[in-house]
Amino acid sequence: MKSREKTITIALAGNPNSGKSTLFNALTGSRQHVANYPGITVEKKTGWFQHREREIHVVDLPGIYSLSAYSIEEVIAREFLINESPDLVVDIVDASNLERNLYLTVQLLELGSPLILALNMMDMAEAMDIRIDTHRLSELLGVPVVGMVARNKRGIDELMDLILDMSRESPKPSSRLISYGRDLDEAIEKISQLLKEEPEIRDRYPIEWFALKCVERDKKILKIVDRLGDRGRKIREIVERVAHHIRITLEEDPESIIADYRYGYIAGIIQGAVKRKSEFRLNLSDKLDKVLTHRFIGPLFMLFVIYLMYDFTFWASQAPLELLDKTFSVLGDIVNRILPEGDLRSLIISGIIDGVGGVLGFVPIIVFMFFSIAVLEDTGYMARMAYMMDRVLRWFGLHGNSMLALIIGGGISGGCAVPGVLATRTLKDTKERIATILVVPFMNCGAKLPIYALFISAFFENQRAKMMFIITMISWVFSLISAKIIRVTVLRGPSTPFVMELPPYRAPTLKGLLIHTWERTWQYIKKAGTIILAISIVMWALLSYPKLPEGVIKSYETKRLEIVKDSLRKIDIAPDIKVRLREYLLRYAKGGPLKERPENIGIKDPEIEAALYRCIEKLNSSFESEAQNRIRYTIAGRIGSFFERFTRYMGFDYRVNIALIGGVTAKEVIVSTLAIAFSLGDEENSNSLPQSIRNDPFWNPLLSFTLLIFVMLYVPCLATLIVMKMESGWKWVAFSIFYSLTIASVVSLIVFNMGRLFHLGI
Amino acid sequence: MKKIISMRKMSVYQRGVIKKINAEGELGMRIREMGLVPGTPIVIQGKAPLKDPVALKVKDFTLTLRNNEADHILVEVDEEDI
């Protein structure tokens, strides 16, 4: 008996697309926490809820079809069930696809987990004329069964009640469920006897399950067996003997026979508890697929969907973007007014507000992009993309599942290379996986979007969606060609299986979409709020110190005073006006603002006015030259200047280099650093960044485009490099840096110089 | 007349019953755990734009396989269906 005070822990297990996350959301609402399993990077979602004054903790296991040891998700799920032994396992099962879903159920029963079967999507099953006798099903399987529709919350209360009731009962001793034929049953029995003598195994694992896994020749389990010494050898002998025997008599492997027996057992249960018309019928989903995966319509529709996503994203994010932009510029103005001139004001405005504002300012775009991706995932369309693209990806040495990594990484702009690299875990083959990891960073992640958005608004304002589309296509071309090059050179090898489910199309729930969108957006904001704030401040410091020597600043000031004196000498007007004019110009020369227009101090003669403006212009160019010198003198300026000798061939000056160096820490930093590098000179400049870039003679469409291509292809950000190291090792990180920098430089050189040659965009 | 052919040779909308899976290791395991075990009826649902992979209906869901994987699966079909 468990004490009443103890919290109950339940695990949610189930196939992908069985509605597991819908149920998890329905149970826990917003009381969720996402982390990673220790040491590895598969997401671990946990949450809790209260029911009848009891607190119930929920662990959402990864979606799996089986408990074999072939994928990391399967290993995680079964190790969690064995090591953490949750009070209950809720196995969520798609009632409209019962037979295949029960395959996992059977394996959970083999493992001896205390189980509740949650029969989800009962409405779908009813619509398909599948009648499930839940009482009979419960009797046959020996576990409680709840029929439910998780998305409408139908059956949730019943499930919660059942969870409480069940957790009060002490777990039943598991009994053997299925016979796998006489030969295998005997082998399992013999191995179990041997294992009973092994305390480490006996105390940690359900013995019969362990024995079953032995005859199934599960790699992980056999490794443990090999450590058992004498008894281990005996077990190995039994395993090999029975495998040999089955090969001779049945021409099959033991693992195949076991799978067949499991499905045989399931067929018996289905026969007893389910009534249906056994006809294959084309359901709505199949009819949709006839069109949406059609040889000609399918690919066109896919391109249309991607284009639509951009159009939607930019359309929807426009208003909030402007609002945020205004908010940050107002904030800057306020600080400007409150704080006296000096380092603190400069830090707050140029370091913090410009830096973080530059990043947060793009949150709307990211929100709507993530929302669109969530729609693709939740409707089931993403799987169709993988299906349609597999043949193409295979040409380039990748796999249909690489599609997901490439899309999440930014194949549809707005992703992130970090989860993109992590998504390569669904790829089983190491070579395909590493090849995918290496090319994912070429995609347009959410952090690159601000840079694209900035230059597109500066020079290609009327062709926003078109430009984004072109940029996307370019990054795909480079990813795929690079993948091919990598797969025929450093990572040569054959391709691996593509056994994948096409889940039925489903209307996504708003709640599910919002949770998906929010999770990813929040990760981005957290990153912006912490790493990027820190980096912005460091970058600000690198861009501010060391300051120009006093002497140099003095000489600039003296020079400006001379400009004023010189100009006044040439102007011939009434002495009282001249005094006011002198004050006016001196104030400006010392760095003060132009408070009133020159007409207001009594100047009416156009000739004098022109002379006055000439003077102001001279002062401005002196200010500019000082600002340029100031930035060049800083640490960042020195580094950037050093690299100018290489980068000037693609048009980048030291300020661009500074931003690109900052961008290695996180791509978002490029925009904020450019903002600092281009606005540090005059804090009063209230022009928005795109406008000041458009007005700056340094920038032109060709240079912008070259920079966009360079940013697309050059070194992955720090976070991605770290994840790459985790997934593939330092060797590949070094390779990636070298490889991407080479490609980026070569391509940018070609683009910039071809453009200049043909006078395009200058 | 019944005839046994490899799944790759089946045409779209053709029906059949799985006879044998000639694949071992991970591929064999993946194929089986998705429900493609001997005795299971299937129908070819469609092919991707480049005729590969193939989508088939098995039990109550749609599964995709590459042609070179379908090669390992032997299916019994009615001869007149071909």
Coordinates of N, CA and C in Angstrom, one line a residue, chain A residues 54-246:
Chain A
R54 N -5.4 15.3 -4.7 CA -4.2 14.6 -4.8 C -3.4 15.2 -5.9
E55 N -2.0 15.3 -5.7 CA -1.2 15.9 -6.7 C -0.6 14.7 -7.6
I56 N -0.8 14.9 -8.9 CA -0.4 13.8 -9.8 C 0.7 14.3 -10.8
H57 N 1.8 13.8 -10.8 CA 2.9 14.2 -11.7 C 2.8 13.4 -12.9
V58 N 3.0 14.0 -14.1 CA 2.9 13.4 -15.4 C 4.2 13.5 -16.1
V59 N 4.7 12.4 -16.6 CA 5.9 12.4 -17.4 C 5.5 12.0 -18.8
D60 N 5.7 12.8 -19.8 CA 5.4 12.5 -21.2 C 6.5 11.8 -21.9
L61 N 6.4 10.5 -22.1 CA 7.5 9.8 -22.7 C 7.5 10.1 -24.2
P62 N 8.7 9.9 -24.9 CA 8.7 10.2 -26.3 C 7.8 9.3 -27.1
G63 N 7.2 9.7 -28.2 CA 6.3 8.9 -29.0 C 7.1 7.8 -29.7
I64 N 6.7 6.5 -29.4 CA 7.4 5.4 -30.0 C 6.4 4.3 -30.5
Y65 N 6.9 3.5 -31.4 CA 6.1 2.4 -31.9 C 6.4 1.1 -31.2
S66 N 7.5 1.0 -30.5 CA 8.0 -0.2 -30.0 C 9.0 0.0 -28.9
L67 N 9.3 -1.0 -28.2 CA 10.3 -0.9 -27.1 C 11.6 -1.6 -27.5
S68 N 12.0 -1.6 -28.7 CA 13.2 -2.2 -29.2 C 14.4 -1.2 -28.8
A69 N 15.6 -1.6 -29.2 CA 16.7 -0.7 -28.8 C 17.3 0.0 -30.0
Y70 N 16.5 0.1 -31.0 CA 17.0 0.7 -32.3 C 17.1 2.2 -32.2
S71 N 16.2 2.9 -31.5 CA 16.2 4.3 -31.5 C 16.4 4.8 -30.1
I72 N 17.0 6.0 -30.0 CA 17.3 6.6 -28.7 C 16.0 6.8 -27.9
E73 N 14.9 7.2 -28.6 CA 13.6 7.4 -27.9 C 13.1 6.2 -27.3
E74 N 13.2 5.1 -28.0 CA 12.8 3.8 -27.4 C 13.6 3.4 -26.2
V75 N 14.9 3.6 -26.3 CA 15.7 3.3 -25.2 C 15.4 4.2 -24.0
I76 N 15.2 5.5 -24.2 CA 14.8 6.4 -23.1 C 13.5 5.9 -22.5
A77 N 12.5 5.6 -23.3 CA 11.2 5.2 -22.7 C 11.4 4.0 -21.9
R78 N 12.0 3.0 -22.4 CA 12.1 1.8 -21.6 C 13.0 1.9 -20.4
E79 N 14.0 2.7 -20.5 CA 14.9 2.9 -19.3 C 14.1 3.7 -18.2
F80 N 13.3 4.6 -18.7 CA 12.5 5.4 -17.7 C 11.6 4.4 -17.0
L81 N 10.9 3.6 -17.7 CA 9.9 2.7 -17.1 C 10.6 1.7 -16.2
I82 N 11.8 1.2 -16.5 CA 12.5 0.3 -15.7 C 13.1 1.0 -14.4
N83 N 13.8 2.0 -14.7 CA 14.6 2.7 -13.6 C 13.7 3.5 -12.7
E84 N 12.8 4.3 -13.2 CA 12.0 5.2 -12.4 C 10.7 4.5 -11.9
S85 N 10.4 3.3 -12.4 CA 9.1 2.6 -12.2 C 8.0 3.6 -11.7
P86 N 7.4 4.3 -12.6 CA 6.2 5.2 -12.3 C 5.1 4.3 -11.7
D87 N 4.2 5.0 -10.9 CA 3.1 4.3 -10.2 C 2.2 3.7 -11.3
L88 N 2.1 4.4 -12.4 CA 1.1 4.0 -13.4 C 1.7 4.4 -14.8
V89 N 1.3 3.6 -15.8 CA 1.6 4.0 -17.1 C 0.3 4.2 -17.9
V90 N 0.0 5.4 -18.4 CA -1.2 5.5 -19.2 C -0.8 5.4 -20.6
D91 N -1.3 4.3 -21.2 CA -0.9 4.0 -22.6 C -2.0 4.6 -23.5
I92 N -1.7 5.6 -24.2 CA -2.7 6.3 -25.1 C -2.6 5.6 -26.4
V93 N -3.8 5.2 -26.9 CA -4.0 4.4 -28.0 C -5.0 5.0 -29.0
D94 N -4.6 5.1 -30.3 CA -5.6 5.6 -31.2 C -6.6 4.6 -31.6
A95 N -7.9 4.8 -31.2 CA -8.9 3.8 -31.3 C -9.2 3.5 -32.8
S96 N -8.9 4.5 -33.6 CA -9.2 4.3 -35.1 C -8.1 3.6 -35.8
N97 N -7.0 3.2 -35.0 CA -5.9 2.5 -35.6 C -5.4 1.6 -34.5
L98 N -6.4 0.8 -34.0 CA -6.2 0.1 -32.7 C -5.1 -1.0 -32.9
E99 N -5.1 -1.7 -34.0 CA -4.3 -2.9 -34.1 C -2.8 -2.6 -33.9
R100 N -2.3 -1.6 -34.7 CA -0.9 -1.2 -34.6 C -0.6 -0.6 -33.3
N101 N -1.5 0.2 -32.8 CA -1.2 0.9 -31.5 C -1.1 -0.2 -30.4
L102 N -1.8 -1.3 -30.5 CA -1.7 -2.3 -29.4 C -0.4 -3.0 -29.4
Y103 N 0.4 -2.9 -30.5 CA 1.7 -3.5 -30.5 C 2.6 -3.0 -29.4
L104 N 2.5 -1.7 -29.1 CA 3.3 -1.1 -28.0 C 2.7 -1.5 -26.7
T105 N 1.3 -1.5 -26.7 CA 0.6 -2.0 -25.4 C 1.1 -3.3 -25.0
V106 N 1.2 -4.2 -26.0 CA 1.6 -5.6 -25.6 C 3.0 -5.6 -25.1
Q107 N 3.9 -4.7 -25.6 CA 5.3 -4.7 -25.1 C 5.3 -4.1 -23.7
L108 N 4.4 -3.1 -23.5 CA 4.3 -2.5 -22.1 C 3.9 -3.6 -21.1
L109 N 2.9 -4.4 -21.6 CA 2.5 -5.5 -20.7 C 3.6 -6.5 -20.5
E110 N 4.4 -6.8 -21.5 CA 5.5 -7.7 -21.3 C 6.5 -7.2 -20.3
L111 N 6.6 -5.9 -20.3 CA 7.5 -5.3 -19.3 C 6.9 -5.3 -17.9
G112 N 5.6 -5.6 -17.8 CA 5.0 -5.6 -16.5 C 4.6 -4.3 -16.0
S113 N 4.5 -3.3 -16.8 CA 4.1 -1.9 -16.3 C 2.7 -1.9 -15.9
P114 N 2.4 -1.3 -14.7 CA 1.0 -1.1 -14.3 C 0.3 -0.2 -15.3
L115 N -0.7 -0.7 -16.0 CA -1.2 0.0 -17.2 C -2.6 0.5 -17.1
I116 N -2.9 1.6 -17.7 CA -4.3 2.0 -18.0 C -4.3 2.3 -19.5
L117 N -5.3 1.7 -20.2 CA -5.3 2.0 -21.6 C -6.3 3.1 -21.9
A118 N -5.8 4.2 -22.5 CA -6.6 5.3 -22.8 C -6.9 5.3 -24.3
L119 N -8.2 4.9 -24.6 CA -8.6 4.7 -26.0 C -9.0 6.1 -26.6
N120 N -8.0 6.7 -27.2 CA -8.3 8.1 -27.7 C -8.9 8.0 -29.1
M121 N -9.5 9.2 -29.5 CA -10.1 9.3 -30.8 C -11.2 8.4 -31.0
M122 N -12.1 8.2 -30.0 CA -13.2 7.3 -30.1 C -14.2 7.8 -31.2
D123 N -14.2 9.1 -31.3 CA -15.1 9.7 -32.3 C -14.7 9.3 -33.7
M124 N -13.4 9.3 -33.9 CA -12.9 8.9 -35.3 C -13.2 7.5 -35.6
A125 N -13.0 6.6 -34.5 CA -13.4 5.2 -34.7 C -14.8 5.0 -35.0
E126 N -15.7 5.8 -34.3 CA -17.1 5.6 -34.5 C -17.5 6.1 -35.9
A127 N -16.8 7.2 -36.4 CA -17.1 7.7 -37.7 C -16.6 6.6 -38.8
M128 N -15.6 5.8 -38.4 CA -15.2 4.8 -39.4 C -15.9 3.5 -39.2
D129 N -17.0 3.5 -38.4 CA -17.8 2.3 -38.1 C -17.0 1.2 -37.4
I130 N -16.0 1.6 -36.6 CA -15.3 0.7 -35.8 C -15.9 0.7 -34.4
R131 N -16.5 -0.5 -34.0 CA -17.2 -0.5 -32.7 C -16.3 -1.3 -31.8
I132 N -15.9 -0.6 -30.7 CA -15.0 -1.3 -29.7 C -15.7 -1.5 -28.4
D133 N -15.7 -2.8 -28.0 CA -16.4 -3.2 -26.8 C -15.3 -3.0 -25.7
T134 N -15.3 -1.8 -25.0 CA -14.2 -1.5 -24.1 C -14.2 -2.5 -22.9
H135 N -15.3 -3.0 -22.4 CA -15.3 -3.9 -21.3 C -14.6 -5.2 -21.7
R136 N -15.0 -5.7 -22.9 CA -14.4 -6.9 -23.4 C -12.9 -6.7 -23.6
L137 N -12.5 -5.6 -24.2 CA -11.1 -5.3 -24.4 C -10.3 -5.3 -23.1
S138 N -10.9 -4.7 -22.1 CA -10.3 -4.6 -20.8 C -10.1 -6.0 -20.2
E139 N -11.2 -6.9 -20.4 CA -11.1 -8.2 -19.9 C -10.0 -9.0 -20.6
L140 N -9.9 -8.9 -21.9 CA -9.0 -9.6 -22.7 C -7.5 -9.2 -22.4
L141 N -7.3 -7.9 -22.2 CA -6.0 -7.4 -21.9 C -5.6 -7.5 -20.5
G142 N -6.6 -7.5 -19.6 CA -6.4 -7.5 -18.2 C -6.0 -6.2 -17.6
V143 N -6.3 -5.1 -18.3 CA -6.1 -3.8 -17.8 C -7.3 -2.9 -18.0
P144 N -7.5 -1.9 -17.1 CA -8.6 -1.0 -17.3 C -8.5 -0.2 -18.6
V145 N -9.7 0.1 -19.2 CA -9.7 0.8 -20.5 C -10.7 2.0 -20.3
V146 N -10.3 3.1 -20.8 CA -11.2 4.3 -20.8 C -11.3 4.8 -22.3
G147 N -12.5 4.9 -22.7 CA -12.7 5.5 -24.0 C -12.7 7.0 -23.9
M148 N -12.0 7.7 -24.8 CA -12.0 9.2 -24.7 C -11.7 9.9 -26.0
V149 N -12.0 11.2 -26.0 CA -11.6 12.1 -27.1 C -10.8 13.2 -26.5
A150 N -9.5 13.1 -26.5 CA -8.7 14.0 -25.7 C -8.9 15.5 -26.1
R151 N -9.1 15.7 -27.4 CA -9.1 17.1 -27.9 C -10.4 17.8 -27.5
N152 N -11.5 17.0 -27.2 CA -12.7 17.6 -26.6 C -12.8 17.4 -25.1
K153 N -11.8 16.9 -24.5 CA -11.7 16.6 -23.1 C -12.8 15.5 -22.7
R154 N -13.3 14.8 -23.7 CA -14.3 13.7 -23.3 C -13.5 12.6 -22.7
G155 N -13.9 12.1 -21.5 CA -13.3 11.0 -20.9 C -12.1 11.4 -20.0
I156 N -11.8 12.7 -19.9 CA -10.6 13.1 -19.1 C -10.9 12.8 -17.6
D157 N -12.1 13.2 -17.2 CA -12.4 13.1 -15.7 C -12.4 11.6 -15.3
E158 N -13.0 10.8 -16.2 CA -13.0 9.4 -16.0 C -11.6 8.8 -15.8
L159 N -10.7 9.3 -16.7 CA -9.3 8.8 -16.7 C -8.7 9.2 -15.4
M160 N -8.9 10.5 -15.0 CA -8.3 11.0 -13.7 C -8.8 10.1 -12.5
D161 N -10.1 9.8 -12.5 CA -10.6 9.0 -11.4 C -9.9 7.7 -11.4
L162 N -9.8 7.1 -12.6 CA -9.2 5.8 -12.7 C -7.7 5.8 -12.3
I163 N -7.0 6.9 -12.6 CA -5.6 7.0 -12.2 C -5.6 6.9 -10.7
L164 N -6.5 7.7 -10.0 CA -6.4 7.7 -8.5 C -6.8 6.3 -8.0
D165 N -7.8 5.7 -8.5 CA -8.2 4.4 -8.0 C -7.1 3.4 -8.2
M166 N -6.6 3.4 -9.4 CA -5.5 2.4 -9.6 C -4.3 2.6 -8.8
S167 N -3.9 3.9 -8.5 CA -2.7 4.1 -7.8 C -2.9 3.6 -6.3
R168 N -4.1 3.4 -5.9 CA -4.3 2.9 -4.5 C -4.1 1.4 -4.4
E169 N -4.3 0.7 -5.5 CA -4.1 -0.7 -5.5 C -2.6 -1.0 -5.6
S170 N -2.3 -2.1 -5.0 CA -0.9 -2.6 -5.1 C -0.8 -3.3 -6.5
P171 N 0.4 -3.1 -7.1 CA 0.5 -3.7 -8.4 C 0.4 -5.2 -8.4
K172 N -0.3 -5.7 -9.4 CA -0.5 -7.1 -9.6 C 0.8 -7.8 -10.0
P173 N 1.2 -8.9 -9.5 CA 2.4 -9.6 -10.1 C 2.1 -9.9 -11.6
S174 N 3.1 -9.6 -12.4 CA 2.8 -9.8 -13.8 C 2.9 -11.3 -14.2
S175 N 2.0 -11.7 -15.1 CA 2.1 -13.1 -15.5 C 2.3 -13.1 -17.0
R176 N 2.9 -14.2 -17.5 CA 3.2 -14.3 -18.9 C 1.9 -14.2 -19.7
L177 N 2.0 -13.3 -20.7 CA 0.8 -12.9 -21.4 C 0.7 -13.8 -22.7
I178 N 1.8 -13.8 -23.4 CA 1.7 -14.4 -24.8 C 2.6 -15.6 -24.8
S179 N 2.2 -16.6 -25.6 CA 3.1 -17.7 -26.0 C 3.7 -17.3 -27.3
Y180 N 5.1 -17.5 -27.4 CA 5.8 -17.2 -28.6 C 6.1 -18.5 -29.3
G181 N 5.4 -19.6 -29.0 CA 5.7 -20.9 -29.6 C 6.5 -21.7 -28.7
R182 N 6.5 -23.0 -28.8 CA 7.1 -23.8 -27.8 C 8.6 -23.6 -27.7
D183 N 9.3 -23.5 -28.8 CA 10.8 -23.4 -28.7 C 11.2 -22.1 -28.0
L184 N 10.6 -21.0 -28.4 CA 11.0 -19.8 -27.7 C 10.5 -19.7 -26.3
D185 N 9.3 -20.2 -26.0 CA 8.8 -20.2 -24.6 C 9.8 -21.0 -23.7
E186 N 10.3 -22.1 -24.2 CA 11.2 -22.9 -23.4 C 12.5 -22.2 -23.2
A187 N 13.0 -21.6 -24.3 CA 14.3 -20.8 -24.1 C 14.1 -19.7 -23.1
I188 N 13.0 -19.0 -23.2 CA 12.7 -17.9 -22.2 C 12.7 -18.4 -20.8
E189 N 12.1 -19.6 -20.6 CA 11.9 -20.2 -19.3 C 13.3 -20.5 -18.8
K190 N 14.2 -21.2 -19.6 CA 15.5 -21.6 -19.2 C 16.3 -20.3 -18.8
I191 N 16.3 -19.3 -19.6 CA 17.1 -18.1 -19.4 C 16.6 -17.5 -18.1
S192 N 15.2 -17.4 -17.9 CA 14.7 -16.9 -16.6 C 15.3 -17.6 -15.4
Q193 N 15.4 -18.9 -15.5 CA 15.9 -19.7 -14.4 C 17.3 -19.2 -14.1
L194 N 18.1 -19.1 -15.1 CA 19.5 -18.7 -14.9 C 19.6 -17.3 -14.3
L195 N 18.7 -16.4 -14.8 CA 18.8 -15.0 -14.4 C 18.4 -14.8 -12.9
K196 N 17.6 -15.7 -12.4 CA 17.1 -15.7 -11.0 C 18.3 -15.7 -10.1
E197 N 19.4 -16.3 -10.6 CA 20.6 -16.4 -9.8 C 21.5 -15.1 -9.8
E198 N 21.1 -14.2 -10.7 CA 21.9 -13.0 -10.8 C 21.2 -11.8 -10.1
P199 N 21.7 -11.5 -8.9 CA 20.9 -10.5 -8.1 C 20.8 -9.1 -8.8
E200 N 21.9 -8.7 -9.6 CA 21.9 -7.4 -10.2 C 20.7 -7.3 -11.2
I201 N 20.5 -8.4 -11.9 CA 19.4 -8.5 -12.9 C 18.1 -8.6 -12.2
R202 N 18.0 -9.5 -11.3 CA 16.8 -9.8 -10.6 C 16.2 -8.6 -9.9
D203 N 17.1 -7.8 -9.3 CA 16.6 -6.6 -8.6 C 16.3 -5.4 -9.5
R204 N 16.8 -5.4 -10.7 CA 16.6 -4.2 -11.6 C 15.6 -4.4 -12.7
Y205 N 15.5 -5.7 -13.2 CA 14.7 -5.9 -14.3 C 13.6 -6.9 -14.1
P206 N 12.4 -6.8 -14.7 CA 11.5 -7.9 -14.7 C 12.1 -9.1 -15.5
I207 N 12.3 -10.2 -14.8 CA 13.1 -11.3 -15.3 C 12.6 -11.8 -16.6
E208 N 11.3 -12.1 -16.7 CA 10.8 -12.7 -18.0 C 11.0 -11.7 -19.1
W209 N 10.8 -10.4 -18.9 CA 11.0 -9.5 -19.9 C 12.5 -9.5 -20.4
F210 N 13.4 -9.5 -19.4 CA 14.8 -9.6 -19.7 C 15.1 -10.8 -20.6
A211 N 14.5 -11.9 -20.2 CA 14.8 -13.2 -20.9 C 14.2 -13.1 -22.3
L212 N 13.0 -12.5 -22.5 CA 12.4 -12.3 -23.8 C 13.3 -11.5 -24.7
K213 N 13.9 -10.4 -24.1 CA 14.8 -9.5 -24.8 C 16.0 -10.2 -25.3
C214 N 16.4 -11.2 -24.4 CA 17.6 -12.0 -24.8 C 17.3 -12.8 -26.1
V215 N 16.2 -13.5 -26.1 CA 16.0 -14.3 -27.3 C 15.6 -13.4 -28.5
E216 N 15.2 -12.2 -28.2 CA 14.9 -11.2 -29.3 C 16.3 -10.6 -29.8
R217 N 17.3 -11.0 -29.1 CA 18.7 -10.5 -29.5 C 18.8 -9.0 -29.5
D218 N 18.2 -8.4 -28.4 CA 18.3 -7.0 -28.2 C 19.7 -6.6 -27.8
K219 N 20.3 -5.7 -28.6 CA 21.7 -5.4 -28.5 C 22.1 -4.9 -27.1
K220 N 21.2 -4.0 -26.5 CA 21.5 -3.4 -25.2 C 21.5 -4.5 -24.1
I221 N 20.5 -5.4 -24.2 CA 20.4 -6.4 -23.2 C 21.5 -7.5 -23.3
L222 N 21.8 -7.8 -24.6 CA 22.9 -8.8 -24.8 C 24.2 -8.3 -24.2
K223 N 24.4 -7.0 -24.3 CA 25.6 -6.4 -23.8 C 25.7 -6.7 -22.3
I224 N 24.6 -6.5 -21.6 CA 24.5 -6.8 -20.2 C 24.8 -8.2 -19.9
V225 N 24.2 -9.1 -20.7 CA 24.4 -10.5 -20.6 C 25.9 -10.9 -20.7
D226 N 26.5 -10.3 -21.6 CA 28.0 -10.6 -21.8 C 28.8 -10.2 -20.6
R227 N 28.3 -9.4 -19.8 CA 29.1 -9.0 -18.6 C 28.9 -10.0 -17.4
L228 N 28.0 -11.0 -17.7 CA 27.6 -11.9 -16.5 C 28.5 -13.1 -16.3
G229 N 29.5 -13.2 -17.1 CA 30.5 -14.3 -16.9 C 29.9 -15.6 -17.4
D230 N 30.1 -16.6 -16.5 CA 29.7 -18.0 -16.9 C 28.2 -18.1 -17.3
R231 N 27.4 -17.6 -16.4 CA 25.9 -17.7 -16.7 C 25.6 -16.9 -18.0
G232 N 26.3 -15.8 -18.2 CA 26.1 -15.0 -19.4 C 26.4 -15.9 -20.6
R233 N 27.5 -16.6 -20.5 CA 27.8 -17.5 -21.7 C 26.8 -18.5 -21.9
K234 N 26.2 -19.1 -20.8 CA 25.2 -20.1 -21.0 C 24.0 -19.5 -21.6
I235 N 23.6 -18.3 -21.2 CA 22.5 -17.6 -21.8 C 22.7 -17.4 -23.3
R236 N 23.9 -16.9 -23.6 CA 24.3 -16.7 -25.0 C 24.1 -18.0 -25.8
E237 N 24.5 -19.1 -25.2 CA 24.4 -20.4 -25.9 C 23.0 -20.7 -26.2
I238 N 22.1 -20.5 -25.2 CA 20.7 -20.8 -25.4 C 20.1 -20.0 -26.5
V239 N 20.5 -18.7 -26.5 CA 20.0 -17.7 -27.5 C 20.4 -18.2 -28.9
E240 N 21.6 -18.5 -29.0 CA 22.1 -18.9 -30.3 C 21.5 -20.2 -30.8
R241 N 21.3 -21.1 -29.9 CA 20.8 -22.4 -30.2 C 19.3 -22.3 -30.7
V242 N 18.5 -21.5 -30.0 CA 17.1 -21.4 -30.4 C 17.0 -20.6 -31.7
A243 N 17.9 -19.6 -31.9 CA 17.9 -18.9 -33.1 C 18.2 -19.8 -34.3
H244 N 19.2 -20.6 -34.1 CA 19.6 -21.6 -35.2 C 18.5 -22.5 -35.5
H245 N 17.9 -23.0 -34.4 CA 16.8 -24.0 -34.6 C 15.6 -23.3 -35.4
I246 N 15.3 -22.1 -35.0 CA 14.2 -21.4 -35.7 C 14.5 -21.1 -37.2

